[in-house]
PDB file of C-alpha atoms and ligand atoms in Angstrom:
ATOM      1  CA  UNK D 103      42.695  57.367 102.426  1.00 89.00           C
ATOM      2  CA  UNK D 104      39.643  59.471 103.181  1.00 96.00           C
ATOM      3  CA  UNK D 105      35.942  58.968 103.756  1.00 97.00           C
ATOM      4  CA  UNK D 106      33.182  61.509 103.202  1.00 97.00           C
ATOM      5  CA  UNK D 107      33.658  63.033 106.656  1.00 98.00           C
ATOM      6  CA  UNK D 108      37.442  63.342 106.603  1.00 97.00           C
ATOM      7  CA  UNK D 109      37.332  64.715 103.032  1.00 97.00           C
ATOM      8  CA  UNK D 110      34.869  67.363 104.082  1.00 97.00           C
ATOM      9  CA  UNK D 111      36.847  68.342 107.167  1.00 97.00           C
ATOM     10  CA  UNK D 112      40.065  68.507 105.185  1.00 97.00           C
ATOM     11  CA  UNK D 113      38.408  70.891 102.739  1.00 96.00           C
ATOM     12  CA  UNK D 114      37.124  73.209 105.434  1.00 98.00           C
ATOM     13  CA  UNK D 115      40.330  73.063 107.445  1.00 98.00           C
ATOM     14  CA  UNK D 116      42.377  74.041 104.378  1.00 97.00           C
ATOM     15  CA  UNK D 117      40.575  77.371 104.350  1.00 96.00           C
ATOM     16  CA  UNK D 118      40.073  77.656 108.117  1.00 98.00           C
ATOM     17  CA  UNK D 119      36.296  77.677 107.899  1.00 97.00           C
ATOM     18  CA  UNK D 120      33.692  76.344 110.305  1.00 98.00           C
ATOM     19  CA  UNK D 121      31.336  73.776 108.820  1.00 98.00           C
ATOM     20  CA  UNK D 122      28.545  75.707 107.102  1.00 97.00           C
ATOM     21  CA  UNK D 123      25.077  74.872 105.888  1.00 98.00           C
ATOM     22  CA  UNK D 124      26.376  73.089 102.805  1.00 97.00           C
ATOM     23  CA  UNK D 125      28.714  70.959 104.934  1.00 98.00           C
ATOM     24  CA  UNK D 126      25.840  70.085 107.276  1.00 98.00           C
ATOM     25  CA  UNK D 127      23.681  69.003 104.325  1.00 98.00           C
ATOM     26  CA  UNK D 128      26.429  66.776 103.048  1.00 97.00           C
ATOM     27  CA  UNK D 129      27.106  65.277 106.461  1.00 97.00           C
ATOM     28  CA  UNK D 130      23.414  64.690 106.977  1.00 98.00           C
ATOM     29  CA  UNK D 131      23.099  62.867 103.672  1.00 96.00           C
ATOM     30  CA  UNK D 132      26.175  60.757 104.494  1.00 97.00           C
ATOM     31  CA  UNK D 133      24.753  59.673 107.857  1.00 98.00           C
ATOM     32  CA  UNK D 134      21.183  59.314 106.584  1.00 97.00           C
ATOM     33  CA  UNK D 135      22.318  56.855 103.899  1.00 98.00           C
ATOM     34  CA  UNK D 136      24.818  55.108 106.176  1.00 98.00           C
ATOM     35  CA  UNK D 137      22.842  51.985 107.004  1.00 98.00           C
ATOM     36  CA  UNK D 138      21.758  51.523 103.378  1.00 98.00           C
ATOM     37  CA  UNK D 139      25.331  51.749 102.133  1.00 98.00           C
ATOM     38  CA  UNK D 140      26.538  49.303 104.784  1.00 98.00           C
ATOM     39  CA  UNK D 141      23.734  46.857 103.985  1.00 98.00           C
ATOM     40  CA  UNK D 142      24.440  47.062 100.265  1.00 98.00           C
ATOM     41  CA  UNK D 143      28.124  46.401 100.975  1.00 98.00           C
ATOM     42  CA  UNK D 144      27.110  43.363 103.026  1.00 98.00           C
ATOM     43  CA  UNK D 145      25.246  41.980 100.001  1.00 98.00           C
ATOM     44  CA  UNK D 146      28.387  42.462  97.926  1.00 98.00           C
ATOM     45  CA  UNK D 147      30.573  40.785 100.552  1.00 98.00           C
ATOM     46  CA  UNK D 148      28.289  37.787 100.875  1.00 98.00           C
ATOM     47  CA  UNK D 149      28.096  37.239  97.102  1.00 98.00           C
ATOM     48  CA  UNK D 150      31.455  38.479  95.858  1.00 98.00           C
ATOM     49  CA  UNK D 151      32.723  35.237  94.352  1.00 98.00           C
ATOM     50  CA  UNK D 152      29.451  34.623  92.544  1.00 98.00           C
ATOM     51  CA  UNK D 153      29.201  38.222  91.306  1.00 98.00           C
ATOM     52  CA  UNK D 154      32.714  38.095  89.827  1.00 98.00           C
ATOM     53  CA  UNK D 155      32.059  34.720  88.251  1.00 98.00           C
ATOM     54  CA  UNK D 156      28.770  35.835  86.671  1.00 98.00           C
ATOM     55  CA  UNK D 157      30.280  39.079  85.425  1.00 98.00           C
ATOM     56  CA  UNK D 158      33.187  37.177  83.856  1.00 98.00           C
ATOM     57  CA  UNK D 159      30.840  34.743  82.136  1.00 98.00           C
ATOM     58  CA  UNK D 160      28.726  37.565  80.712  1.00 98.00           C
ATOM     59  CA  UNK D 161      31.785  39.525  79.622  1.00 98.00           C
ATOM     60  CA  UNK D 162      33.345  36.588  77.770  1.00 98.00           C
ATOM     61  CA  UNK D 163      30.009  35.599  76.297  1.00 98.00           C
ATOM     62  CA  UNK D 164      29.547  39.053  74.848  1.00 98.00           C
ATOM     63  CA  UNK D 165      33.204  39.576  73.876  1.00 98.00           C
ATOM     64  CA  UNK D 166      34.409  36.020  73.088  1.00 98.00           C
ATOM     65  CA  UNK D 167      37.447  37.304  71.204  1.00 98.00           C
ATOM     66  CA  UNK D 168      39.023  38.159  74.582  1.00 98.00           C
ATOM     67  CA  UNK D 169      39.499  34.450  75.383  1.00 98.00           C
ATOM     68  CA  UNK D 170      40.416  33.293  71.872  1.00 98.00           C
ATOM     69  CA  UNK D 171      44.058  32.978  70.784  1.00 98.00           C
ATOM     70  CA  UNK D 172      45.383  36.521  70.471  1.00 96.00           C
ATOM     71  CA  UNK D 173      42.869  37.845  73.025  1.00 98.00           C
ATOM     72  CA  UNK D 174      44.241  39.483  76.145  1.00 98.00           C
ATOM     73  CA  UNK D 175      42.474  37.057  78.498  1.00 98.00           C
ATOM     74  CA  UNK D 176      43.557  33.999  76.474  1.00 98.00           C
ATOM     75  CA  UNK D 177      45.508  31.367  78.470  1.00 97.00           C
ATOM     76  CA  UNK D 178      44.538  30.248  81.946  1.00 97.00           C
ATOM     77  CA  UNK D 179      46.970  32.652  83.575  1.00 98.00           C
ATOM     78  CA  UNK D 180      45.558  35.723  81.861  1.00 98.00           C
ATOM     79  CA  UNK D 181      41.965  34.569  82.269  1.00 98.00           C
ATOM     80  CA  UNK D 182      42.624  34.265  86.010  1.00 98.00           C
ATOM     81  CA  UNK D 183      44.356  37.671  86.076  1.00 98.00           C
ATOM     82  CA  UNK D 184      41.292  39.228  84.455  1.00 98.00           C
ATOM     83  CA  UNK D 185      38.899  37.745  87.006  1.00 98.00           C
ATOM     84  CA  UNK D 186      41.261  38.745  89.787  1.00 98.00           C
ATOM     85  CA  UNK D 187      41.152  42.328  88.487  1.00 98.00           C
ATOM     86  CA  UNK D 188      37.344  42.193  88.474  1.00 98.00           C
ATOM     87  CA  UNK D 189      37.472  41.018  92.074  1.00 98.00           C
ATOM     88  CA  UNK D 190      39.700  43.993  92.959  1.00 98.00           C
ATOM     89  CA  UNK D 191      37.197  46.382  91.370  1.00 98.00           C
ATOM     90  CA  UNK D 192      34.340  44.833  93.290  1.00 98.00           C
ATOM     91  CA  UNK D 193      36.111  44.820  96.641  1.00 98.00           C
ATOM     92  CA  UNK D 194      37.304  48.404  96.342  1.00 98.00           C
ATOM     93  CA  UNK D 195      33.860  49.503  95.122  1.00 98.00           C
ATOM     94  CA  UNK D 196      32.456  48.081  98.366  1.00 98.00           C
ATOM     95  CA  UNK D 197      34.990  50.081 100.401  1.00 98.00           C
ATOM     96  CA  UNK D 198      34.199  53.282  98.501  1.00 98.00           C
ATOM     97  CA  UNK D 199      30.492  52.668  99.011  1.00 98.00           C
ATOM     98  CA  UNK D 200      30.930  52.410 102.768  1.00 98.00           C
ATOM     99  CA  UNK D 201      33.327  55.375 102.861  1.00 98.00           C
ATOM    100  CA  UNK D 202      30.953  57.507 100.783  1.00 97.00           C
ATOM    101  CA  UNK D 203      34.049  58.729  98.960  1.00 97.00           C
ATOM    102  CA  UNK D 204      36.093  57.758  95.917  1.00 97.00           C
ATOM    103  CA  UNK D 205      39.452  58.615  97.449  1.00 97.00           C
ATOM    104  CA  UNK D 206      40.229  54.954  98.192  1.00 98.00           C
ATOM    105  CA  UNK D 207      39.742  54.197  94.489  1.00 98.00           C
ATOM    106  CA  UNK D 208      42.193  56.876  93.422  1.00 97.00           C
ATOM    107  CA  UNK D 209      44.756  55.833  95.960  1.00 97.00           C
ATOM    108  CA  UNK D 210      44.593  52.048  95.808  1.00 97.00           C
ATOM    109  CA  UNK D 211      43.185  51.144  92.405  1.00 98.00           C
ATOM    110  CA  UNK D 212      43.465  53.794  89.734  1.00 97.00           C
ATOM    111  CA  UNK D 213      46.909  55.212  90.404  1.00 96.00           C
ATOM    112  CA  UNK D 214      49.099  54.091  87.483  1.00 95.00           C
ATOM    113  CA  UNK D 215      46.539  51.547  86.300  1.00 97.00           C
ATOM    114  CA  UNK D 216      46.048  52.889  82.802  1.00 95.00           C
ATOM    115  CA  UNK D 217      49.809  52.857  82.228  1.00 95.00           C
ATOM    116  CA  UNK D 218      50.027  49.246  83.468  1.00 97.00           C
ATOM    117  CA  UNK D 219      47.127  48.205  81.255  1.00 97.00           C
ATOM    118  CA  UNK D 220      48.579  49.957  78.244  1.00 96.00           C
ATOM    119  CA  UNK D 221      51.965  48.342  78.734  1.00 97.00           C
ATOM    120  CA  UNK D 222      50.355  44.873  78.922  1.00 97.00           C
ATOM    121  CA  UNK D 223      47.864  45.584  76.123  1.00 97.00           C
ATOM    122  CA  UNK D 224      44.947  44.951  78.489  1.00 98.00           C
ATOM    123  CA  UNK D 225      41.963  46.441  76.603  1.00 98.00           C
ATOM    124  CA  UNK D 226      40.567  49.277  78.682  1.00 97.00           C
ATOM    125  CA  UNK D 227      37.247  49.464  76.834  1.00 97.00           C
ATOM    126  CA  UNK D 228      36.534  45.801  77.564  1.00 98.00           C
ATOM    127  CA  UNK D 229      37.565  46.231  81.197  1.00 98.00           C
ATOM    128  CA  UNK D 230      35.221  49.190  81.528  1.00 98.00           C
ATOM    129  CA  UNK D 231      32.500  47.035  80.011  1.00 98.00           C
ATOM    130  CA  UNK D 232      33.248  44.299  82.550  1.00 98.00           C
ATOM    131  CA  UNK D 233      32.970  46.772  85.435  1.00 98.00           C
ATOM    132  CA  UNK D 234      29.617  47.963  84.109  1.00 98.00           C
ATOM    133  CA  UNK D 235      28.334  44.380  83.829  1.00 98.00           C
ATOM    134  CA  UNK D 236      29.429  43.814  87.414  1.00 98.00           C
ATOM    135  CA  UNK D 237      27.592  46.960  88.489  1.00 98.00           C
ATOM    136  CA  UNK D 238      24.378  45.697  86.906  1.00 98.00           C
ATOM    137  CA  UNK D 239      24.697  42.344  88.685  1.00 98.00           C
ATOM    138  CA  UNK D 240      25.350  44.062  92.019  1.00 98.00           C
ATOM    139  CA  UNK D 241      22.339  46.329  91.489  1.00 98.00           C
ATOM    140  CA  UNK D 242      20.112  43.319  90.761  1.00 98.00           C
ATOM    141  CA  UNK D 243      21.296  41.547  93.907  1.00 98.00           C
ATOM    142  CA  UNK D 244      20.963  44.582  96.155  1.00 98.00           C
ATOM    143  CA  UNK D 245      17.486  45.288  94.762  1.00 98.00           C
ATOM    144  CA  UNK D 246      16.494  41.651  95.345  1.00 97.00           C
ATOM    145  CA  UNK D 247      17.660  42.013  98.947  1.00 98.00           C
ATOM    146  CA  UNK D 248      15.238  44.950  99.249  1.00 98.00           C
ATOM    147  CA  UNK D 249      17.820  47.651  99.959  1.00 98.00           C
ATOM    148  CA  UNK D 250      16.791  50.986  98.360  1.00 97.00           C
ATOM    149  CA  UNK D 251      20.279  52.469  98.148  1.00 96.00           C
ATOM    150  CA  UNK D 252      19.631  53.964  94.695  1.00 96.00           C
ATOM    151  CA  UNK D 253      22.286  55.634  92.609  1.00 96.00           C
ATOM    152  CA  UNK D 254      24.805  55.659  95.473  1.00 97.00           C
ATOM    153  CA  UNK D 255      25.531  52.111  94.422  1.00 98.00           C
ATOM    154  CA  UNK D 256      26.438  53.197  90.887  1.00 98.00           C
ATOM    155  CA  UNK D 257      28.925  55.793  91.984  1.00 98.00           C
ATOM    156  CA  UNK D 258      32.077  53.747  92.728  1.00 98.00           C
ATOM    157  CA  UNK D 259      31.677  51.673  89.569  1.00 98.00           C
ATOM    158  CA  UNK D 260      30.959  54.701  87.407  1.00 98.00           C
ATOM    159  CA  UNK D 261      33.878  56.556  88.927  1.00 98.00           C
ATOM    160  CA  UNK D 262      36.301  53.738  88.107  1.00 98.00           C
ATOM    161  CA  UNK D 263      35.071  53.428  84.537  1.00 97.00           C
ATOM    162  CA  UNK D 264      35.175  57.187  84.024  1.00 97.00           C
ATOM    163  CA  UNK D 265      38.699  57.488  85.358  1.00 96.00           C
ATOM    164  CA  UNK D 266      39.922  54.455  83.432  1.00 96.00           C
ATOM    165  CA  UNK D 267      38.402  55.695  80.179  1.00 93.00           C
ATOM    166  CA  UNK D 268      39.771  59.179  80.454  1.00 84.00           C
ATOM    167  CA  UNK D 269      42.449  59.786  77.871  1.00 64.00           C
ATOM    168  CA  UNK D 270      45.579  61.774  78.509  1.00 52.00           C
ATOM    169  CA  UNK D 271      45.735  65.189  76.889  1.00 45.00           C
TER     170      UNK D 271
HETATM  171  C1  CYC L 242      44.092  46.549  93.697  1.00 53.19           C
HETATM  172  C2  CYC L 242      44.585  47.359  92.576  1.00 53.19           C
HETATM  173  C3  CYC L 242      45.174  46.547  91.443  1.00 53.19           C
HETATM  174  C4  CYC L 242      44.700  46.449  90.160  1.00 53.19           C
HETATM  175  C5  CYC L 242      43.473  47.057  89.617  1.00 53.19           C
HETATM  176  C6  CYC L 242      45.635  45.624  89.433  1.00 53.19           C
HETATM  177  C7  CYC L 242      45.551  45.319  88.079  1.00 53.19           C
HETATM  178  C8  CYC L 242      46.487  44.620  87.275  1.00 53.19           C
HETATM  179  N1  CYC L 242      46.098  43.793  86.268  1.00 53.19           N
HETATM  180  C9  CYC L 242      47.199  43.246  85.680  1.00 53.19           C
HETATM  181  C10 CYC L 242      47.221  42.307  84.633  1.00 53.19           C
HETATM  182  C11 CYC L 242      46.134  41.817  83.857  1.00 53.19           C
HETATM  183  N2  CYC L 242      44.860  42.281  83.828  1.00 53.19           N
HETATM  184  C12 CYC L 242      44.115  41.565  82.923  1.00 53.19           C
HETATM  185  C13 CYC L 242      42.718  41.866  82.706  1.00 53.19           C
HETATM  186  C14 CYC L 242      41.910  41.732  81.586  1.00 53.19           C
HETATM  187  N3  CYC L 242      42.262  41.297  80.349  1.00 53.19           N
HETATM  188  C15 CYC L 242      41.186  41.298  79.517  1.00 53.19           C
HETATM  189  O1  CYC L 242      41.201  40.975  78.335  1.00 53.19           O
HETATM  190  C16 CYC L 242      39.951  41.725  80.215  1.00 53.19           C
HETATM  191  C17 CYC L 242      39.234  42.828  79.479  1.00 53.19           C
HETATM  192  C18 CYC L 242      40.464  42.151  81.577  1.00 53.19           C
HETATM  193  C19 CYC L 242      39.620  41.593  82.741  1.00 53.19           C
HETATM  194  C20 CYC L 242      38.304  42.279  82.841  1.00 53.19           C
HETATM  195  C21 CYC L 242      44.962  40.574  82.363  1.00 53.19           C
HETATM  196  C22 CYC L 242      44.602  39.517  81.343  1.00 53.19           C
HETATM  197  C23 CYC L 242      46.233  40.739  82.951  1.00 53.19           C
HETATM  198  C24 CYC L 242      47.500  39.951  82.649  1.00 53.19           C
HETATM  199  C25 CYC L 242      48.172  40.539  81.439  1.00 53.19           C
HETATM  200  C26 CYC L 242      49.488  39.897  81.128  1.00 53.19           C
HETATM  201  O2  CYC L 242      50.241  39.576  82.065  1.00 53.19           O
HETATM  202  O3  CYC L 242      49.758  39.728  79.959  1.00 53.19           O
HETATM  203  C27 CYC L 242      48.366  43.772  86.329  1.00 53.19           C
HETATM  204  C28 CYC L 242      49.801  43.440  85.962  1.00 53.19           C
HETATM  205  C29 CYC L 242      50.482  42.570  87.001  1.00 53.19           C
HETATM  206  C30 CYC L 242      49.755  41.285  87.206  1.00 53.19           C
HETATM  207  O4  CYC L 242      49.524  40.535  86.232  1.00 53.19           O
HETATM  208  O5  CYC L 242      49.363  41.024  88.349  1.00 53.19           O
HETATM  209  C31 CYC L 242      47.926  44.637  87.295  1.00 53.19           C
HETATM  210  C32 CYC L 242      48.796  45.482  88.201  1.00 53.19           C
HETATM  211  N4  CYC L 242      46.624  45.230  90.290  1.00 53.19           N
HETATM  212  C33 CYC L 242      46.387  45.771  91.519  1.00 53.19           C
HETATM  213  O6  CYC L 242      47.084  45.614  92.555  1.00 53.19           O
END
């Protein structure tokens, strides 16, 4: 599992190079945004249960067929599994935000996920939609807390949805 610094060092070490101007710029931006990313993660941590709950309500309000008979989130067990998945996405997004790197998402969340979802007929499009709703809620909360973290906050959520949506060739 890597963060922005260890990823960068790994890259340069692979080719035996000293850190150059480009590396310094990237390191500088990582450290300059550090406090903002940590503060935004703190907002997520403090409101996680509420964020997941709100996102679930919005998702099922907009796609009610998911919780009707025949829907993938129908039955209490599957409804709970869906919200649990949303909670995973939120928690790992907060880690990736702090790490400034998506490696933790690849390693802990996305590996084999599409195959699992396909085998259980979990609709990927609706899951992606749920992650995007959650992103919007997180952005509202972080903005309300007065933390100008900007598009850095979008990145982990957008990365997960992009990777999940990607179809095999
Ligand atoms: C930390 C990394 C991690 C992830 C991401 C993860 C996901 C994950 N979600 C699962 C199931 C599931 N996931 C969902 C999710 C949904 N169904 C819908 O209709 C909605 C669109 C969506 C919620 C947004 C559901 C309903 C199940 C249960 C499916 C079933 O058992 O039939 C399963 C199958 C095993 C289980 O039920 O626990 C896994 C592995 N597990 C992990 O360890």
